[in-house]
Amino acid sequence: MTTRLADIAAHAGVSEATVSRVLNGKPGVSPSTRQAVLTALDVLGYERPARLRQQRAGLIGLIIPELTNPIFPAFAEVIESALARHGYMAVLCSQAPGGVAEDDYIEMLLERGVAGIIFVNGLHANARSDRARYVRLIEQALPVVLVNGYRPDIDAPFISNDDVASLEAIVGHLAAMGHRQIGLAIGQDVYVPTRRKTEGFQRAMAAHTGLPADEVDSLVVNTMYTVEGGQAAAAKLLDAGCTAICGGNDIMALGAIRAARARGLRVPEDVSVTGMDDSLLTAYLDPPLTTIRQAVREMSMAAVSTVLDEIRGARSPRTELLFRPELVVRRSTAPVPAKPPLAGRRLPTVQEGRAGPRPGPRCGCCSHAHSPTECAPL
């Protein structure tokens, strides 16, 4: 390393200490001196450190989950636009089920010399995932910012929605309208956001309903963050007599509405339903969805600002920035019904129609609706 520093310093006409400051992204070096050191690196055939490659490419990786959930394209749009205003291009990597894995995306981004990577709800949000992939990037001095899914064992800046406060606000809103049997339809428990939402739900239920802890736990159904998952979880919660259902996200809330309507229940007259995220079109659903608005723009701008500071050599705090959510009340919630909905109610079949079951064959002798062989003799 000493020989390398000496060669670069001699070629650039600066001290070895200055070369070290440039290579480590430290401030206090003039732009012309910094450029001289980078030119010496290129001329002598040395590879630039990852944090300095943006001088050539200006690329920043953006790894997000699938685009079918509208909240993730919303993050991508704000982040891409903010990076472009600073002269960087986002390399969007979306993880559709069965598609390219996060680790493969990381390798492709490194091959393209990205200056940093922003992860939105990546594998870091899975509490059981291996943190080694992120440790390796950090050891390579590549700036990374992780959005949602805080992990204290990863030494990087985190930007998160306050999921605990989100569920506390939702349950508080429902409890204020008289609901006590409130259910939570939520995704898999391996995810940090799931655990935090569940914690917020449990806290709020204890504060507002007085239900014992074991009964509150029975009102939490873990499934998948999909419409089908929301429908399956809501079916169990309706069977348990819930008059209100909190969806773990807006997509699950749609499934809960579907489950209620499959039983002939009305939303919100019979069952109140809430979502989370305030994703695109929730205001235009039937009924418009009461939900939690995640601070997408503010979180995205913070992620961009943090990764750019890291690229410039300013170390950001290794902590979690928590953004307070906003409760958006629309027409999918209403006061608890005077008469609880019937758990087993269902829509009439086509044969039954609105007038009840279709009558059987008429008796020829008495004209009653039964088989002639059943007619009692006169």
Short mmCIF file of C-alpha atoms in Angstrom, two decimals:
data_model
loop_
_atom_site.label_atom_id
_atom_site.label_comp_id
_atom_site.label_asym_id
_atom_site.label_seq_id
_atom_site.Cartn_x
_atom_site.Cartn_y
_atom_site.Cartn_z
CA MET A 1 0.00 0.00 0.00
CA THR A 2 2.88 2.39 0.88
CA THR A 3 4.48 1.82 -2.54
CA ARG A 4 1.19 2.41 -4.25
CA LEU A 5 0.57 5.64 -2.35
CA ALA A 6 4.09 6.83 -3.13
CA ASP A 7 3.68 6.12 -6.86
CA ILE A 8 0.33 7.94 -7.01
CA ALA A 9 1.65 10.87 -4.93
CA ALA A 10 4.70 11.24 -7.16
CA HIS A 11 2.63 11.16 -10.34
CA ALA A 12 0.07 13.66 -9.02
CA GLY A 13 2.66 15.93 -7.41
CA VAL A 14 1.09 15.77 -3.96
CA SER A 15 1.86 14.19 -0.59
CA GLU A 16 0.97 10.64 0.34
CA ALA A 17 -1.33 12.04 3.05
CA THR A 18 -3.30 13.91 0.37
CA VAL A 19 -3.60 10.75 -1.72
CA SER A 20 -4.91 8.92 1.34
CA ARG A 21 -7.52 11.64 1.95
CA VAL A 22 -8.75 11.41 -1.62
CA LEU A 23 -8.91 7.61 -1.63
CA ASN A 24 -10.89 7.62 1.62
CA GLY A 25 -13.25 10.36 0.50
CA LYS A 26 -12.15 12.80 3.21
CA PRO A 27 -12.90 16.53 2.93
CA GLY A 28 -10.26 19.28 2.82
CA VAL A 29 -8.89 18.56 -0.67
CA SER A 30 -9.40 21.03 -3.53
CA PRO A 31 -11.25 19.81 -6.65
CA SER A 32 -8.16 20.24 -8.83
CA THR A 33 -5.97 18.24 -6.44
CA ARG A 34 -8.61 15.54 -6.13
CA GLN A 35 -8.83 15.28 -9.91
CA ALA A 36 -5.03 15.04 -10.20
CA VAL A 37 -5.01 12.09 -7.81
CA LEU A 38 -7.85 10.35 -9.69
CA THR A 39 -6.04 10.90 -13.00
CA ALA A 40 -2.89 9.37 -11.51
CA LEU A 41 -4.92 6.34 -10.43
CA ASP A 42 -6.22 5.84 -13.97
CA VAL A 43 -2.88 6.40 -15.67
CA LEU A 44 -1.03 3.99 -13.35
CA GLY A 45 -3.70 1.33 -13.83
CA TYR A 46 -5.04 1.28 -10.28
CA GLU A 47 -8.75 0.64 -9.76
CA ARG A 48 -10.67 3.49 -8.21
CA PRO A 49 -12.30 2.79 -4.83
CA ALA A 50 -16.04 2.13 -5.14
CA ARG A 51 -16.97 5.48 -3.58
CA LEU A 52 -14.98 7.34 -6.27
CA ARG A 53 -16.33 5.53 -9.33
CA GLN A 54 -19.24 7.96 -9.59
CA GLN A 55 -16.82 10.49 -10.99
CA ARG A 56 -16.99 8.42 -14.18
CA ALA A 57 -20.42 6.86 -14.13
CA GLY A 58 -22.71 8.83 -11.78
CA LEU A 59 -24.80 5.70 -11.17
CA ILE A 60 -26.62 4.76 -7.97
CA GLY A 61 -28.40 1.44 -7.57
CA LEU A 62 -32.01 1.36 -6.36
CA ILE A 63 -33.19 -2.09 -5.27
CA ILE A 64 -36.91 -2.38 -4.48
CA PRO A 65 -39.47 -5.20 -4.23
CA GLU A 66 -42.00 -6.00 -6.95
CA LEU A 67 -43.80 -3.11 -8.67
CA THR A 68 -47.30 -4.60 -8.22
CA ASN A 69 -47.65 -2.86 -4.85
CA PRO A 70 -48.13 0.84 -5.75
CA ILE A 71 -46.12 2.05 -2.76
CA PHE A 72 -42.84 0.85 -4.27
CA PRO A 73 -43.16 2.65 -7.64
CA ALA A 74 -43.97 5.75 -5.56
CA PHE A 75 -40.62 5.42 -3.77
CA ALA A 76 -38.81 4.78 -7.06
CA GLU A 77 -40.31 7.85 -8.74
CA VAL A 78 -39.25 10.27 -6.00
CA ILE A 79 -35.78 8.76 -5.57
CA GLU A 80 -35.04 8.71 -9.31
CA SER A 81 -36.13 12.31 -9.71
CA ALA A 82 -34.12 13.52 -6.72
CA LEU A 83 -30.96 11.73 -7.87
CA ALA A 84 -31.30 13.18 -11.38
CA ARG A 85 -31.40 16.71 -9.96
CA HIS A 86 -27.99 16.01 -8.42
CA GLY A 87 -26.51 14.63 -11.63
CA TYR A 88 -26.91 10.92 -10.82
CA MET A 89 -28.84 8.22 -12.63
CA ALA A 90 -30.72 5.57 -10.67
CA VAL A 91 -30.30 1.98 -11.84
CA LEU A 92 -33.69 0.50 -10.94
CA CYS A 93 -33.69 -3.15 -9.85
CA SER A 94 -37.15 -4.55 -9.03
CA GLN A 95 -37.50 -8.01 -7.52
CA ALA A 96 -40.46 -9.78 -9.07
CA PRO A 97 -41.23 -13.22 -7.58
CA GLY A 98 -39.08 -15.82 -9.32
CA GLY A 99 -36.97 -13.09 -10.95
CA VAL A 100 -33.47 -11.79 -10.29
CA ALA A 101 -32.41 -12.11 -6.64
CA GLU A 102 -31.09 -9.22 -4.56
CA ASP A 103 -27.57 -10.71 -4.38
CA ASP A 104 -27.44 -11.01 -8.18
CA TYR A 105 -28.54 -7.39 -8.54
CA ILE A 106 -25.79 -6.33 -6.15
CA GLU A 107 -23.15 -8.07 -8.27
CA MET A 108 -24.45 -6.46 -11.47
CA LEU A 109 -24.44 -3.03 -9.85
CA LEU A 110 -20.88 -3.47 -8.60
CA GLU A 111 -19.76 -4.50 -12.08
CA ARG A 112 -21.20 -1.24 -13.40
CA GLY A 113 -19.27 0.80 -10.86
CA VAL A 114 -22.19 2.34 -8.99
CA ALA A 115 -21.34 5.01 -6.45
CA GLY A 116 -23.82 3.67 -3.89
CA ILE A 117 -26.97 1.60 -3.41
CA ILE A 118 -30.35 2.43 -1.84
CA PHE A 119 -32.32 -0.60 -0.63
CA VAL A 120 -36.09 -0.20 -0.14
CA ASN A 121 -37.66 -3.04 1.87
CA GLY A 122 -34.82 -5.34 0.82
CA LEU A 123 -33.62 -8.55 2.43
CA HIS A 124 -32.42 -6.48 5.37
CA ALA A 125 -36.12 -6.22 6.38
CA ASN A 126 -36.15 -9.99 6.93
CA ALA A 127 -34.96 -10.50 10.50
CA ARG A 128 -33.64 -13.97 9.61
CA SER A 129 -31.64 -12.94 6.54
CA ASP A 130 -27.85 -13.01 6.49
CA ARG A 131 -26.36 -9.56 6.99
CA ALA A 132 -23.09 -10.60 5.30
CA ARG A 133 -24.11 -9.11 1.94
CA TYR A 134 -24.36 -5.66 3.51
CA VAL A 135 -21.24 -6.07 5.64
CA ARG A 136 -19.26 -6.82 2.48
CA LEU A 137 -20.48 -3.63 0.81
CA ILE A 138 -19.69 -1.58 3.90
CA GLU A 139 -16.19 -3.08 4.10
CA GLN A 140 -15.69 -2.05 0.46
CA ALA A 141 -16.55 1.52 1.52
CA LEU A 142 -19.57 1.55 -0.80
CA PRO A 143 -22.25 3.90 0.55
CA VAL A 144 -25.53 2.10 1.26
CA VAL A 145 -28.82 3.37 2.70
CA LEU A 146 -31.53 1.00 3.91
CA VAL A 147 -35.21 2.01 3.85
CA ASN A 148 -37.69 0.24 6.20
CA GLY A 149 -36.72 -2.83 8.22
CA TYR A 150 -34.20 -1.57 10.79
CA ARG A 151 -31.43 -4.00 11.74
CA PRO A 152 -29.09 -2.89 14.57
CA ASP A 153 -26.53 -5.47 13.43
CA ILE A 154 -25.95 -3.62 10.13
CA ASP A 155 -23.66 -0.58 10.39
CA ALA A 156 -25.47 1.67 7.92
CA PRO A 157 -27.95 4.58 7.86
CA PHE A 158 -31.63 3.56 8.06
CA ILE A 159 -34.75 5.46 6.98
CA SER A 160 -38.03 4.03 8.31
CA ASN A 161 -41.73 4.62 8.67
CA ASP A 162 -42.87 4.49 12.31
CA ASP A 163 -44.87 1.27 12.03
CA VAL A 164 -45.65 1.12 15.75
CA ALA A 165 -47.20 4.59 15.67
CA SER A 166 -49.08 3.65 12.50
CA LEU A 167 -51.04 0.84 14.14
CA GLU A 168 -51.55 2.83 17.32
CA ALA A 169 -53.22 5.56 15.26
CA ILE A 170 -55.42 3.09 13.33
CA VAL A 171 -56.59 1.21 16.43
CA GLY A 172 -57.17 4.48 18.28
CA HIS A 173 -59.39 5.68 15.43
CA LEU A 174 -61.44 2.48 15.42
CA ALA A 175 -61.71 2.33 19.21
CA ALA A 176 -63.00 5.91 19.25
CA MET A 177 -65.92 4.71 17.11
CA GLY A 178 -66.77 1.98 19.59
CA HIS A 179 -64.96 -0.99 18.07
CA ARG A 180 -63.47 -3.51 20.51
CA GLN A 181 -63.22 -6.68 18.41
CA ILE A 182 -60.55 -5.36 16.06
CA GLY A 183 -58.48 -7.78 13.99
CA LEU A 184 -55.10 -7.41 12.30
CA ALA A 185 -54.53 -9.06 8.90
CA ILE A 186 -50.76 -8.89 8.51
CA GLY A 187 -47.90 -10.45 6.54
CA GLN A 188 -45.22 -12.92 7.58
CA ASP A 189 -43.73 -12.52 11.06
CA VAL A 190 -40.14 -12.81 9.75
CA TYR A 191 -40.23 -9.18 8.56
CA VAL A 192 -39.22 -6.33 10.84
CA PRO A 193 -42.12 -4.08 9.69
CA THR A 194 -44.57 -6.91 10.46
CA ARG A 195 -43.24 -7.27 13.98
CA ARG A 196 -43.39 -3.54 14.58
CA LYS A 197 -46.94 -3.24 13.26
CA THR A 198 -47.97 -6.14 15.48
CA GLU A 199 -46.33 -4.46 18.47
CA GLY A 200 -48.22 -1.24 17.76
CA PHE A 201 -51.48 -3.16 17.41
CA GLN A 202 -50.96 -4.99 20.71
CA ARG A 203 -50.07 -1.79 22.56
CA ALA A 204 -53.08 0.09 21.24
CA MET A 205 -55.50 -2.77 21.90
CA ALA A 206 -54.29 -2.99 25.51
CA ALA A 207 -54.70 0.77 25.92
CA HIS A 208 -58.10 1.15 24.25
CA THR A 209 -59.99 -2.13 24.69
CA GLY A 210 -58.75 -3.73 27.90
CA LEU A 211 -58.81 -7.16 26.26
CA PRO A 212 -56.40 -9.70 27.81
CA ALA A 213 -53.13 -10.24 25.95
CA ASP A 214 -53.97 -13.79 24.84
CA GLU A 215 -57.26 -12.62 23.33
CA VAL A 216 -55.49 -9.78 21.50
CA ASP A 217 -52.94 -12.27 20.13
CA SER A 218 -55.79 -14.38 18.74
CA LEU A 219 -56.93 -11.35 16.74
CA VAL A 220 -53.65 -11.25 14.78
CA VAL A 221 -53.56 -13.41 11.64
CA ASN A 222 -50.25 -13.71 9.76
CA THR A 223 -50.40 -14.54 6.08
CA MET A 224 -48.96 -12.88 2.95
CA TYR A 225 -48.90 -9.23 1.87
CA THR A 226 -51.26 -9.87 -1.05
CA VAL A 227 -54.95 -9.50 -1.87
CA GLU A 228 -55.41 -13.24 -1.41
CA GLY A 229 -53.53 -13.12 1.89
CA GLY A 230 -55.73 -10.30 3.12
CA GLN A 231 -58.87 -12.17 2.10
CA ALA A 232 -57.82 -15.37 3.86
CA ALA A 233 -56.83 -13.55 7.05
CA ALA A 234 -60.04 -11.49 7.05
CA ALA A 235 -62.15 -14.63 6.73
CA LYS A 236 -60.67 -15.95 9.98
CA LEU A 237 -61.15 -12.61 11.72
CA LEU A 238 -64.78 -12.39 10.60
CA ASP A 239 -65.33 -15.89 11.95
CA ALA A 240 -63.94 -14.59 15.26
CA GLY A 241 -66.60 -11.87 15.30
CA CYS A 242 -64.43 -8.86 14.43
CA THR A 243 -66.30 -5.67 13.59
CA ALA A 244 -63.16 -3.99 12.21
CA ILE A 245 -60.11 -5.29 10.33
CA CYS A 246 -56.73 -3.56 9.97
CA GLY A 247 -54.90 -4.55 6.80
CA GLY A 248 -51.10 -4.75 7.00
CA ASN A 249 -51.00 -2.73 3.79
CA ASP A 250 -53.54 -1.34 1.31
CA ILE A 251 -53.37 -4.48 -0.82
CA MET A 252 -54.37 -6.70 2.12
CA ALA A 253 -57.19 -4.27 2.93
CA LEU A 254 -58.61 -4.88 -0.55
CA GLY A 255 -58.62 -8.59 0.23
CA ALA A 256 -60.43 -7.90 3.52
CA ILE A 257 -63.15 -5.97 1.69
CA ARG A 258 -63.49 -8.86 -0.74
CA ALA A 259 -63.86 -11.33 2.14
CA ALA A 260 -66.57 -9.21 3.77
CA ARG A 261 -68.56 -8.84 0.58
CA ALA A 262 -68.34 -12.55 -0.12
CA ARG A 263 -70.42 -13.00 3.05
CA GLY A 264 -72.94 -10.34 2.12
CA LEU A 265 -71.46 -7.86 4.60
CA ARG A 266 -71.26 -4.16 3.85
CA VAL A 267 -68.17 -1.98 4.33
CA PRO A 268 -68.32 0.03 6.53
CA GLU A 269 -71.92 -0.48 7.76
CA ASP A 270 -71.25 -4.04 8.96
CA VAL A 271 -67.45 -4.19 9.04
CA SER A 272 -64.86 -1.39 9.03
CA VAL A 273 -61.64 -1.94 7.07
CA THR A 274 -58.37 0.03 7.13
CA GLY A 275 -55.13 -0.16 5.16
CA MET A 276 -51.57 1.11 5.38
CA ASP A 277 -49.42 3.18 2.99
CA ASP A 278 -52.06 5.40 1.26
CA SER A 279 -50.88 4.06 -2.08
CA LEU A 280 -52.18 5.22 -5.44
CA LEU A 281 -55.96 4.96 -6.02
CA THR A 282 -56.93 4.23 -2.38
CA ALA A 283 -58.94 7.45 -2.41
CA TYR A 284 -60.91 6.19 -5.41
CA LEU A 285 -61.90 2.75 -4.14
CA ASP A 286 -65.47 1.83 -3.24
CA PRO A 287 -65.56 2.80 -0.45
CA PRO A 288 -62.51 5.12 -0.31
CA LEU A 289 -60.04 3.52 2.08
CA THR A 290 -59.14 4.80 5.53
CA THR A 291 -55.40 4.23 5.74
CA ILE A 292 -52.03 5.39 7.05
CA ARG A 293 -50.08 7.71 4.77
CA GLN A 294 -46.43 6.72 4.69
CA ALA A 295 -44.19 9.78 4.23
CA VAL A 296 -42.87 8.52 0.89
CA ARG A 297 -41.53 11.83 -0.40
CA GLU A 298 -39.83 12.83 2.83
CA MET A 299 -38.32 9.37 3.34
CA SER A 300 -37.10 9.22 -0.26
CA MET A 301 -35.49 12.66 -0.07
CA ALA A 302 -33.77 11.68 3.18
CA ALA A 303 -32.43 8.48 1.58
CA VAL A 304 -31.05 10.43 -1.41
CA SER A 305 -29.50 13.11 0.80
CA THR A 306 -27.87 10.46 3.01
CA VAL A 307 -26.36 8.42 0.17
CA LEU A 308 -25.00 11.57 -1.49
CA ASP A 309 -23.42 12.70 1.79
CA GLU A 310 -21.80 9.28 2.12
CA ILE A 311 -20.46 9.48 -1.44
CA ARG A 312 -18.94 12.89 -0.71
CA GLY A 313 -17.17 11.48 2.33
CA ALA A 314 -19.40 12.85 5.08
CA ARG A 315 -20.28 9.97 7.41
CA SER A 316 -23.98 9.90 8.26
CA PRO A 317 -25.18 8.81 11.72
CA ARG A 318 -25.46 5.03 12.04
CA THR A 319 -28.94 5.21 13.44
CA GLU A 320 -32.56 5.06 12.30
CA LEU A 321 -34.48 8.10 11.10
CA LEU A 322 -38.14 7.43 11.98
CA PHE A 323 -40.80 9.28 10.02
CA ARG A 324 -44.16 9.91 11.64
CA PRO A 325 -47.10 8.62 9.55
CA GLU A 326 -50.43 10.39 8.98
CA LEU A 327 -53.88 8.88 9.53
CA VAL A 328 -56.12 9.50 6.50
CA VAL A 329 -59.78 8.93 7.37
CA ARG A 330 -62.11 8.10 4.49
CA ARG A 331 -65.35 6.14 4.17
CA SER A 332 -64.26 2.54 4.83
CA THR A 333 -64.63 3.01 8.61
CA ALA A 334 -67.78 3.77 10.63
CA PRO A 335 -69.08 3.38 14.20
CA VAL A 336 -69.46 -0.17 15.44
CA PRO A 337 -72.81 -1.62 14.26
CA ALA A 338 -75.54 -1.94 16.88
CA LYS A 339 -75.94 -5.60 15.91
CA PRO A 340 -72.69 -7.48 15.20
CA PRO A 341 -72.53 -9.05 11.71
CA LEU A 342 -73.24 -12.75 11.41
CA ALA A 343 -69.94 -14.58 11.00
CA GLY A 344 -71.48 -17.27 8.83
CA ARG A 345 -73.62 -15.10 6.60
CA ARG A 346 -73.08 -15.57 2.86
CA LEU A 347 -74.46 -14.31 -0.40
CA PRO A 348 -77.42 -16.24 -1.91
CA THR A 349 -76.59 -18.61 -4.72
CA VAL A 350 -77.81 -18.06 -8.25
CA GLN A 351 -80.43 -20.78 -7.77
CA GLU A 352 -81.68 -19.26 -4.54
CA GLY A 353 -81.83 -15.70 -5.81
CA ARG A 354 -83.24 -12.95 -3.63
CA ALA A 355 -86.58 -14.71 -2.89
CA GLY A 356 -85.04 -17.68 -1.09
CA PRO A 357 -84.71 -21.31 -2.23
CA ARG A 358 -86.40 -22.34 -5.45
CA PRO A 359 -89.57 -24.38 -4.66
CA GLY A 360 -89.61 -28.10 -5.42
CA PRO A 361 -92.17 -29.90 -7.66
CA ARG A 362 -95.83 -29.28 -6.88
CA CYS A 363 -98.08 -32.12 -5.76
CA GLY A 364 -100.82 -32.99 -8.26
CA CYS A 365 -103.53 -33.53 -5.63
CA CYS A 366 -102.92 -30.79 -3.07
CA SER A 367 -100.62 -28.39 -5.00
CA HIS A 368 -98.17 -28.15 -2.09
CA ALA A 369 -94.45 -27.99 -2.78
CA HIS A 370 -93.52 -31.64 -2.22
CA SER A 371 -93.44 -34.89 -4.11
CA PRO A 372 -96.84 -36.43 -4.83
CA THR A 373 -95.71 -39.60 -3.08
CA GLU A 374 -95.39 -37.59 0.14
CA CYS A 375 -99.03 -36.43 0.10
CA ALA A 376 -101.01 -37.82 3.02
CA PRO A 377 -104.13 -39.75 1.95
CA LEU A 378 -107.50 -38.07 2.59
#
